[in-house]
Structures are given as structure tokens and as C-alpha cells.
PDB file of C-alpha atoms in Angstrom:
ATOM      1  CA  SER H   1     -10.445  -6.537 -10.158  1.00 63.00           C
ATOM      2  CA  GLY H   2      -7.291  -7.100  -8.360  1.00 74.00           C
ATOM      3  CA  CYS H   3      -7.119  -9.028  -5.071  1.00 80.00           C
ATOM      4  CA  THR H   4      -3.690  -9.805  -2.261  1.00 82.00           C
ATOM      5  CA  VAL H   5      -3.998 -13.254  -1.358  1.00 88.00           C
ATOM      6  CA  LYS H   6      -2.524 -16.173   0.354  1.00 90.00           C
ATOM      7  CA  TYR H   7      -3.322 -19.039  -0.790  1.00 92.00           C
ATOM      8  CA  SER H   8      -2.309 -23.086  -0.609  1.00 94.00           C
ATOM      9  CA  GLY H   9      -3.598 -25.704  -3.182  1.00 94.00           C
ATOM     10  CA  TYR H  10      -3.722 -29.303  -2.287  1.00 95.00           C
ATOM     11  CA  LEU H  11      -4.269 -32.306  -4.352  1.00 94.00           C
ATOM     12  CA  GLU H  12      -7.032 -35.266  -2.878  1.00 88.00           C
ATOM     13  CA  HIS H  13      -5.291 -36.886   0.452  1.00 86.00           C
ATOM     14  CA  GLU H  14      -1.783 -35.075   0.236  1.00 89.00           C
ATOM     15  CA  ASP H  15      -0.406 -33.127   2.759  1.00 90.00           C
ATOM     16  CA  ASN H  16       1.970 -30.964   0.985  1.00 93.00           C
ATOM     17  CA  PRO H  17       0.460 -28.359  -1.284  1.00 94.00           C
ATOM     18  CA  PHE H  18       1.696 -28.118  -4.705  1.00 93.00           C
ATOM     19  CA  CYS H  19       1.421 -24.251  -5.011  1.00 92.00           C
ATOM     20  CA  THR H  20       1.409 -22.244  -2.318  1.00 91.00           C
ATOM     21  CA  ASN H  21       2.640 -17.830  -1.568  1.00 88.00           C
ATOM     22  CA  CYS H  22       2.339 -18.447   2.100  1.00 85.00           C
ATOM     23  CA  HIS H  23       6.239 -17.945   2.636  1.00 81.00           C
ATOM     24  CA  SER H  24       5.675 -14.525   1.124  1.00 75.00           C
ATOM     25  CA  ARG H  25       5.469 -11.885   3.683  1.00 71.00           C
ATOM     26  CA  PHE H  26       4.444  -9.090   0.805  1.00 66.00           C
ATOM     27  CA  PRO H  27       2.390 -11.160  -2.189  1.00 73.00           C
ATOM     28  CA  GLY H  28       1.921  -8.750  -4.868  1.00 70.00           C
ATOM     29  CA  LEU H  29      -1.715  -8.017  -6.447  1.00 70.00           C
ATOM     30  CA  MET H  30      -3.056 -10.567  -8.564  1.00 75.00           C
ATOM     31  CA  LYS H  31      -5.281  -9.584 -11.263  1.00 74.00           C
ATOM     32  CA  LEU H  32      -8.988 -11.941 -11.650  1.00 72.00           C
ATOM     33  CA  GLY H  33      -8.793 -13.614 -15.046  1.00 71.00           C
ATOM     34  CA  LYS H  34      -5.174 -12.417 -15.618  1.00 72.00           C
ATOM     35  CA  ASP H  35      -3.130 -14.140 -12.936  1.00 75.00           C
ATOM     36  CA  VAL H  36      -5.953 -15.659 -10.944  1.00 78.00           C
ATOM     37  CA  THR H  37      -7.044 -18.536 -14.012  1.00 78.00           C
ATOM     38  CA  LEU H  38      -8.414 -21.040 -12.462  1.00 86.00           C
ATOM     39  CA  GLN H  39     -12.375 -20.478 -12.851  1.00 88.00           C
ATOM     40  CA  GLY H  40     -13.351 -22.084  -9.323  1.00 91.00           C
ATOM     41  CA  LEU H  41     -11.153 -19.481  -7.330  1.00 89.00           C
ATOM     42  CA  GLU H  42     -11.785 -16.935  -9.248  1.00 87.00           C
ATOM     43  CA  MET H  43     -16.021 -17.518  -8.311  1.00 89.00           C
ATOM     44  CA  GLY H  44     -14.437 -18.193  -5.014  1.00 90.00           C
ATOM     45  CA  LEU H  45     -12.687 -14.945  -4.433  1.00 87.00           C
ATOM     46  CA  LEU H  46     -15.885 -12.997  -5.444  1.00 83.00           C
ATOM     47  CA  THR H  47     -17.143 -14.188  -2.542  1.00 87.00           C
ATOM     48  CA  MET H  48     -15.001 -13.297  -0.283  1.00 87.00           C
ATOM     49  CA  LYS H  49     -14.723 -10.032   2.089  1.00 86.00           C
ATOM     50  CA  LYS H  50     -11.052  -8.467   2.647  1.00 85.00           C
ATOM     51  CA  GLY H  51      -9.864 -10.460   5.807  1.00 89.00           C
ATOM     52  CA  GLU H  52     -11.523 -13.351   5.305  1.00 92.00           C
ATOM     53  CA  VAL H  53     -10.250 -16.905   5.334  1.00 94.00           C
ATOM     54  CA  ALA H  54     -11.839 -19.443   3.028  1.00 94.00           C
ATOM     55  CA  ARG H  55     -11.372 -23.399   2.122  1.00 94.00           C
ATOM     56  CA  PHE H  56     -12.631 -24.069  -1.318  1.00 94.00           C
ATOM     57  CA  VAL H  57     -12.851 -27.951  -2.649  1.00 95.00           C
ATOM     58  CA  PHE H  58     -13.240 -27.577  -6.669  1.00 95.00           C
ATOM     59  CA  THR H  59     -14.313 -30.501  -9.042  1.00 94.00           C
ATOM     60  CA  PRO H  60     -11.737 -30.735 -12.355  1.00 94.00           C
ATOM     61  CA  ASP H  61     -14.765 -28.759 -14.131  1.00 94.00           C
ATOM     62  CA  TYR H  62     -13.792 -25.474 -11.852  1.00 93.00           C
ATOM     63  CA  ALA H  63     -10.021 -26.126 -11.296  1.00 93.00           C
ATOM     64  CA  TYR H  64      -8.066 -28.085 -14.060  1.00 94.00           C
ATOM     65  CA  GLY H  65     -10.023 -30.026 -16.193  1.00 93.00           C
ATOM     66  CA  GLN H  66      -9.685 -33.464 -17.573  1.00 93.00           C
ATOM     67  CA  ARG H  67      -6.460 -33.206 -18.699  1.00 92.00           C
ATOM     68  CA  GLY H  68      -4.894 -31.584 -15.443  1.00 91.00           C
ATOM     69  CA  CYS H  69      -1.518 -29.697 -15.370  1.00 89.00           C
ATOM     70  CA  PRO H  70       1.059 -32.597 -15.570  1.00 88.00           C
ATOM     71  CA  PRO H  71       3.435 -33.392 -13.903  1.00 88.00           C
ATOM     72  CA  LEU H  72       1.907 -31.594 -10.847  1.00 89.00           C
ATOM     73  CA  ILE H  73      -2.278 -32.241 -10.803  1.00 93.00           C
ATOM     74  CA  PRO H  74      -3.116 -35.611 -12.748  1.00 93.00           C
ATOM     75  CA  PRO H  75      -5.881 -36.094 -14.957  1.00 94.00           C
ATOM     76  CA  SER H  76      -9.516 -35.070 -13.841  1.00 93.00           C
ATOM     77  CA  ALA H  77      -8.464 -34.258 -10.200  1.00 94.00           C
ATOM     78  CA  THR H  78     -10.497 -32.480  -7.570  1.00 94.00           C
ATOM     79  CA  VAL H  79      -8.717 -29.900  -5.538  1.00 95.00           C
ATOM     80  CA  MET H  80      -8.363 -27.964  -2.144  1.00 95.00           C
ATOM     81  CA  PHE H  81      -7.217 -24.245  -1.874  1.00 94.00           C
ATOM     82  CA  GLU H  82      -7.225 -22.790   1.486  1.00 94.00           C
ATOM     83  CA  VAL H  83      -7.339 -18.721   1.025  1.00 93.00           C
ATOM     84  CA  GLU H  84      -6.877 -15.387   2.913  1.00 92.00           C
ATOM     85  CA  LEU H  85      -7.792 -12.419   0.916  1.00 90.00           C
ATOM     86  CA  LEU H  86      -5.648  -9.761   2.650  1.00 84.00           C
ATOM     87  CA  ASP H  87      -7.177  -6.919  -0.175  1.00 79.00           C
ATOM     88  CA  PHE H  88      -9.262  -6.486  -2.937  1.00 75.00           C
ATOM     89  CA  LEU H  89      -9.286  -3.403  -5.301  1.00 69.00           C
ATOM     90  CA  ASP H  90     -12.233  -3.462  -7.712  1.00 66.00           C
ATOM     91  CA  THR H  91     -10.431  -2.225 -10.372  1.00 67.00           C
ATOM     92  CA  ASP H  92     -12.741  -2.747 -13.421  1.00 66.00           C
ATOM     93  CA  GLU H  93     -14.369   0.791 -14.133  1.00 70.00           C
ATOM     94  CA  SER H  94     -10.721   2.391 -13.611  1.00 73.00           C
ATOM     95  CA  ASP H  95      -9.256   0.044 -16.380  1.00 72.00           C
ATOM     96  CA  THR H  96     -12.224   0.818 -19.043  1.00 75.00           C
ATOM     97  CA  PHE H  97     -11.450   4.019 -18.668  1.00 79.00           C
ATOM     98  CA  PHE H  98      -7.844   4.326 -19.592  1.00 77.00           C
ATOM     99  CA  GLU H  99      -8.558   2.487 -22.477  1.00 77.00           C
ATOM    100  CA  LEU H 100     -10.434   5.440 -23.818  1.00 76.00           C
ATOM    101  CA  THR H 101      -8.985   7.964 -25.969  1.00 78.00           C
ATOM    102  CA  ALA H 102      -8.406  11.453 -24.437  1.00 78.00           C
ATOM    103  CA  GLU H 103     -11.648  12.339 -25.960  1.00 79.00           C
ATOM    104  CA  GLN H 104     -14.024   9.899 -24.816  1.00 79.00           C
ATOM    105  CA  GLN H 105     -12.144  10.158 -21.372  1.00 78.00           C
ATOM    106  CA  GLY H 106     -13.500  13.988 -20.988  1.00 77.00           C
ATOM    107  CA  THR H 107     -17.207  13.071 -21.683  1.00 79.00           C
ATOM    108  CA  PHE H 108     -17.080  10.757 -18.390  1.00 81.00           C
ATOM    109  CA  PRO H 109     -19.429  12.237 -15.710  1.00 84.00           C
ATOM    110  CA  LEU H 110     -17.470  14.002 -13.075  1.00 88.00           C
ATOM    111  CA  GLN H 111     -18.462  11.013 -10.310  1.00 88.00           C
ATOM    112  CA  LYS H 112     -17.133   8.286 -12.613  1.00 86.00           C
ATOM    113  CA  VAL H 113     -13.905  10.203 -12.767  1.00 88.00           C
ATOM    114  CA  LEU H 114     -13.802  11.127  -9.184  1.00 91.00           C
ATOM    115  CA  LYS H 115     -14.140   7.474  -8.829  1.00 88.00           C
ATOM    116  CA  VAL H 116     -11.529   6.271 -11.001  1.00 87.00           C
ATOM    117  CA  ALA H 117      -9.186   8.347  -9.500  1.00 91.00           C
ATOM    118  CA  ASP H 118      -9.903   7.337  -6.078  1.00 89.00           C
ATOM    119  CA  THR H 119      -9.186   3.731  -7.110  1.00 85.00           C
ATOM    120  CA  GLU H 120      -6.051   4.423  -9.194  1.00 86.00           C
ATOM    121  CA  ARG H 121      -4.688   6.351  -5.390  1.00 91.00           C
ATOM    122  CA  GLN H 122      -5.892   3.317  -3.122  1.00 86.00           C
ATOM    123  CA  PHE H 123      -3.506   0.850  -5.876  1.00 83.00           C
ATOM    124  CA  GLY H 124      -1.366   3.615  -5.937  1.00 89.00           C
ATOM    125  CA  ASN H 125      -1.433   3.377  -1.468  1.00 89.00           C
ATOM    126  CA  TYR H 126      -1.208  -0.041  -1.605  1.00 82.00           C
ATOM    127  CA  LEU H 127       1.987   0.080  -3.809  1.00 84.00           C
ATOM    128  CA  PHE H 128       3.518   2.562  -1.019  1.00 90.00           C
ATOM    129  CA  ARG H 129       3.105   0.378   1.635  1.00 85.00           C
ATOM    130  CA  LYS H 130       4.759  -2.635  -0.170  1.00 80.00           C
ATOM    131  CA  GLN H 131       8.002   0.047  -0.724  1.00 87.00           C
ATOM    132  CA  LEU H 132       7.254   0.427  -4.425  1.00 85.00           C
ATOM    133  CA  PHE H 133       7.292   4.026  -4.021  1.00 94.00           C
ATOM    134  CA  GLN H 134       8.869   4.642  -7.786  1.00 93.00           C
ATOM    135  CA  GLU H 135       5.278   2.397  -8.796  1.00 89.00           C
ATOM    136  CA  ALA H 136       3.670   4.316  -6.180  1.00 92.00           C
ATOM    137  CA  LYS H 137       4.726   7.648  -8.048  1.00 96.00           C
ATOM    138  CA  ASP H 138       3.564   6.692 -11.515  1.00 92.00           C
ATOM    139  CA  ARG H 139       0.041   5.374 -10.230  1.00 89.00           C
ATOM    140  CA  TYR H 140      -0.323   9.424  -7.861  1.00 95.00           C
ATOM    141  CA  LYS H 141       0.182  10.865 -11.364  1.00 94.00           C
ATOM    142  CA  ARG H 142      -1.934   8.896 -13.413  1.00 88.00           C
ATOM    143  CA  VAL H 143      -4.295  10.163 -11.109  1.00 91.00           C
ATOM    144  CA  LEU H 144      -3.585  13.788 -11.396  1.00 93.00           C
ATOM    145  CA  SER H 145      -3.798  13.533 -15.310  1.00 88.00           C
ATOM    146  CA  VAL H 146      -7.309  12.251 -14.558  1.00 86.00           C
ATOM    147  CA  LEU H 147      -8.363  15.275 -12.484  1.00 91.00           C
ATOM    148  CA  GLY H 148      -6.520  18.214 -14.920  1.00 85.00           C
ATOM    149  CA  ARG H 149     -10.100  18.519 -16.758  1.00 81.00           C
ATOM    150  CA  SER H 150     -12.002  22.002 -16.367  1.00 83.00           C
ATOM    151  CA  PRO H 151     -14.629  22.244 -14.168  1.00 85.00           C
ATOM    152  CA  SER H 152     -17.822  23.493 -15.218  1.00 85.00           C
ATOM    153  CA  SER H 153     -18.901  24.914 -11.795  1.00 91.00           C
ATOM    154  CA  GLU H 154     -17.762  25.965  -8.802  1.00 93.00           C
ATOM    155  CA  ASP H 155     -18.478  22.652  -6.828  1.00 94.00           C
ATOM    156  CA  GLU H 156     -17.266  20.985  -9.252  1.00 92.00           C
ATOM    157  CA  ARG H 157     -14.337  23.017  -8.856  1.00 93.00           C
ATOM    158  CA  HIS H 158     -13.966  21.829  -4.865  1.00 95.00           C
ATOM    159  CA  GLN H 159     -14.714  18.327  -5.870  1.00 95.00           C
ATOM    160  CA  ILE H 160     -11.861  18.114  -8.257  1.00 94.00           C
ATOM    161  CA  ASP H 161     -10.017  19.884  -5.794  1.00 96.00           C
ATOM    162  CA  ALA H 162     -10.496  18.244  -2.663  1.00 96.00           C
ATOM    163  CA  SER H 163      -9.596  14.581  -4.499  1.00 96.00           C
ATOM    164  CA  LYS H 164      -5.969  16.466  -6.394  1.00 96.00           C
ATOM    165  CA  LEU H 165      -5.300  17.432  -2.604  1.00 97.00           C
ATOM    166  CA  LEU H 166      -4.968  14.166  -1.252  1.00 96.00           C
ATOM    167  CA  VAL H 167      -2.989  12.597  -4.579  1.00 97.00           C
ATOM    168  CA  LEU H 168      -0.786  16.036  -4.096  1.00 98.00           C
ATOM    169  CA  LEU H 169      -0.019  15.122  -0.032  1.00 98.00           C
ATOM    170  CA  ASN H 170       0.835  11.506  -1.336  1.00 97.00           C
ATOM    171  CA  LEU H 171       2.652  12.300  -3.872  1.00 97.00           C
ATOM    172  CA  THR H 172       4.978  14.758  -2.093  1.00 98.00           C
ATOM    173  CA  LEU H 173       5.809  11.751   0.753  1.00 97.00           C
ATOM    174  CA  THR H 174       6.481   9.910  -2.317  1.00 98.00           C
ATOM    175  CA  TYR H 175       9.325  11.973  -3.665  1.00 98.00           C
ATOM    176  CA  LEU H 176      10.558  12.915  -0.150  1.00 97.00           C
ATOM    177  CA  LYS H 177      10.980   8.694  -0.140  1.00 97.00           C
ATOM    178  CA  LEU H 178      12.556   8.236  -3.209  1.00 97.00           C
ATOM    179  CA  GLU H 179      14.850  11.615  -2.269  1.00 97.00           C
ATOM    180  CA  ARG H 180      13.843  13.570  -4.676  1.00 98.00           C
ATOM    181  CA  PRO H 181      13.020  16.384  -2.062  1.00 98.00           C
ATOM    182  CA  ASP H 182      12.546  19.041  -4.922  1.00 97.00           C
ATOM    183  CA  LYS H 183      10.005  17.271  -6.601  1.00 98.00           C
ATOM    184  CA  ALA H 184       8.199  16.286  -2.639  1.00 98.00           C
ATOM    185  CA  LEU H 185       8.797  20.334  -2.377  1.00 98.00           C
ATOM    186  CA  ALA H 186       7.256  21.376  -5.873  1.00 98.00           C
ATOM    187  CA  CYS H 187       3.922  19.103  -4.945  1.00 98.00           C
ATOM    188  CA  GLY H 188       3.611  20.514  -1.517  1.00 98.00           C
ATOM    189  CA  GLU H 189       3.438  23.378  -2.635  1.00 98.00           C
ATOM    190  CA  GLU H 190       0.863  23.130  -5.361  1.00 97.00           C
ATOM    191  CA  ALA H 191      -1.117  21.090  -2.549  1.00 98.00           C
ATOM    192  CA  LEU H 192      -0.586  24.464  -0.041  1.00 98.00           C
ATOM    193  CA  GLY H 193      -2.436  26.221  -3.465  1.00 97.00           C
ATOM    194  CA  ILE H 194      -5.115  24.278  -2.714  1.00 96.00           C
ATOM    195  CA  ASN H 195      -5.416  24.923   1.105  1.00 97.00           C
ATOM    196  CA  GLN H 196      -2.654  26.986   2.628  1.00 96.00           C
ATOM    197  CA  ARG H 197      -3.384  25.701   5.829  1.00 96.00           C
ATOM    198  CA  ASN H 198      -3.016  21.933   5.784  1.00 97.00           C
ATOM    199  CA  ALA H 199      -0.417  21.040   8.020  1.00 97.00           C
ATOM    200  CA  LYS H 200       0.405  17.894   6.013  1.00 97.00           C
ATOM    201  CA  ALA H 201       1.290  19.862   2.913  1.00 98.00           C
ATOM    202  CA  LEU H 202       3.167  22.868   5.458  1.00 98.00           C
ATOM    203  CA  PHE H 203       5.422  19.712   7.597  1.00 97.00           C
ATOM    204  CA  ARG H 204       6.505  17.804   3.768  1.00 97.00           C
ATOM    205  CA  CYS H 205       7.433  20.912   2.623  1.00 98.00           C
ATOM    206  CA  GLY H 206       9.286  21.747   5.908  1.00 97.00           C
ATOM    207  CA  GLN H 207      11.140  18.346   5.527  1.00 96.00           C
ATOM    208  CA  ALA H 208      11.876  18.732   2.076  1.00 97.00           C
ATOM    209  CA  CYS H 209      13.541  22.328   2.590  1.00 97.00           C
ATOM    210  CA  LEU H 210      15.529  20.254   5.450  1.00 95.00           C
ATOM    211  CA  CYS H 211      16.765  17.960   3.022  1.00 95.00           C
ATOM    212  CA  MET H 212      18.087  20.690   0.711  1.00 96.00           C
ATOM    213  CA  THR H 213      19.445  22.353   3.820  1.00 95.00           C
ATOM    214  CA  GLU H 214      17.159  25.611   3.342  1.00 96.00           C
ATOM    215  CA  TYR H 215      16.810  25.785   6.487  1.00 95.00           C
ATOM    216  CA  LYS H 216      14.836  29.636   6.536  1.00 95.00           C
ATOM    217  CA  ARG H 217      12.450  27.922   4.556  1.00 96.00           C
ATOM    218  CA  ALA H 218      11.944  24.930   6.342  1.00 96.00           C
ATOM    219  CA  GLN H 219      11.517  26.838   9.818  1.00 96.00           C
ATOM    220  CA  ASP H 220       8.907  29.065   7.906  1.00 97.00           C
ATOM    221  CA  PHE H 221       6.942  26.073   6.662  1.00 97.00           C
ATOM    222  CA  LEU H 222       7.394  24.021  10.171  1.00 97.00           C
ATOM    223  CA  VAL H 223       6.102  26.936  11.888  1.00 96.00           C
ATOM    224  CA  ARG H 224       3.341  27.710   9.758  1.00 97.00           C
ATOM    225  CA  ALA H 225       2.336  24.153  10.252  1.00 97.00           C
ATOM    226  CA  GLN H 226       3.076  24.199  13.961  1.00 96.00           C
ATOM    227  CA  HIS H 227       0.628  26.808  14.270  1.00 96.00           C
ATOM    228  CA  VAL H 228      -2.227  24.633  12.839  1.00 96.00           C
ATOM    229  CA  GLU H 229      -1.319  21.689  15.281  1.00 96.00           C
ATOM    230  CA  PRO H 230       0.696  23.157  17.977  1.00 96.00           C
ATOM    231  CA  PHE H 231       0.470  19.412  19.577  1.00 95.00           C
ATOM    232  CA  ASN H 232       1.064  17.575  16.246  1.00 95.00           C
ATOM    233  CA  ARG H 233       4.567  15.153  17.733  1.00 95.00           C
ATOM    234  CA  ASP H 234       6.178  15.260  14.699  1.00 95.00           C
ATOM    235  CA  ILE H 235       6.373  18.430  13.969  1.00 95.00           C
ATOM    236  CA  ASN H 236       7.586  19.581  17.006  1.00 95.00           C
ATOM    237  CA  ASN H 237      10.326  16.914  16.710  1.00 94.00           C
ATOM    238  CA  GLU H 238      11.191  18.361  13.105  1.00 94.00           C
ATOM    239  CA  LEU H 239      11.256  21.821  14.928  1.00 94.00           C
ATOM    240  CA  LYS H 240      13.652  20.437  17.425  1.00 92.00           C
ATOM    241  CA  LYS H 241      15.970  18.959  15.733  1.00 87.00           C
ATOM    242  CA  LEU H 242      16.033  21.919  12.995  1.00 87.00           C
ATOM    243  CA  ALA H 243      17.024  23.916  16.140  1.00 85.00           C
TER     244      ALA H 243
END
């Protein structure tokens, strides 16, 4: 599991923290058991909800042990952590899935595959919000590889397509941010292959064509988007810009 936290650690009777990340505007995602190795802190975080602020006091057995961690932490130290849980992603099932061979992945039930895809997409969204567009793109592409399985029924096809559509829309926007309008257009058109009246896909295809100075194609996409959502301000503004 991964989480984004703001934290400060204090020794008993000390006003200044011995460790903190509160100066960082965008704390990175930390993996429990890998980046968060303090037993007490890991257990404490698992009890928290997103947005919650908590204060934990850890005895040496749940903190730095009998040896401490010289020179910052003396032996047998009791420590206090102030923690704010900004975001939480349960990636355990997803991590396990990607450790399997392609053959083993193929035997996974569809509902589990869709859950893995959703987790990975949320991870991509997290990276996108942090403006890590290259990393977000890699996550989204990973999701598409998972959703490449052949459906065994019409119902399965609809479920896979619904999941794929969300990822393709995210990928289209990410490629626009990466200034790769050709790739953005390809993903947008793939999204339109699933739903030809999707306003977001039409709008982003229009934006991609604008970036490539293909004004006629841009207008076609944007007018189609406007037909679906006549009062969408972004679409109307892009058409004004085109005019």
C-alpha cells in the first residue's frame, strides 16, 4: 500500500522535530514496509482515514529499539509523531498481480483485473496531479496492457471498454501535457472507437489537431463535441480560439 503523509517526529521533551517533511509542498508517495519502516508508524497509518490528522507516541519496541539510531535517536527512546494522511492507495493486490507471469495474469477473474486496473489508474492520476506526466503516462499504459485480454461475453466487453475508456481519456490529456499531440490524437480516436459521442474525447482530439495546426480536423472534432455538450465553456472557448 502507498500513502502520502505529512509527518514530524519528536523526541520526548523536545520542541524541534528530529525528522519532518512538512516543508515539502507535495510529499511523495511512500510505500508501507518499504519507505515507512517504523513499525509503530506503519500500524498507526493503517488505522487512519484520508484527511485525518493524528498524534502517536511510540515506545522503543515500536520505534527505534534499544539501540536507537545515533546520533539523532538515543538508545531506548520514546518518540512522538504528528501525522496527516493526505492520500492512501491500497496497491497490494495490484503489486501482487504484476509479479505474476502473463500466463498467470490471464487466469485472473475479470473483476480482480478491473480492480487492479482501477488502482493503477488512480496511481496514474496521483502522479498526474503531481505534474509527473511521464510517470503518469507509464502507469496508464500499464493499465491498457492489463485490459488487453479478450472478453468472453458481451457483458465482459462492456466492462473492459468502460475501464479502458477512462484510461484512454487520461492518457490523451497526459500526452497533451507532454506536448505529443500526435499520440494524444491516437488515444483520443481509440476512445472514440469505444464511444463516438464522448465529449471529452472529441474535445481533446480537437485540441490535439489544433496543436498540429490541422485546423479543419480540429473544427470537425470541436463542433461534434459542441453538439454533445452545447453549454460546455471549454469547448466553446476552444472554438472561439479556432475562429
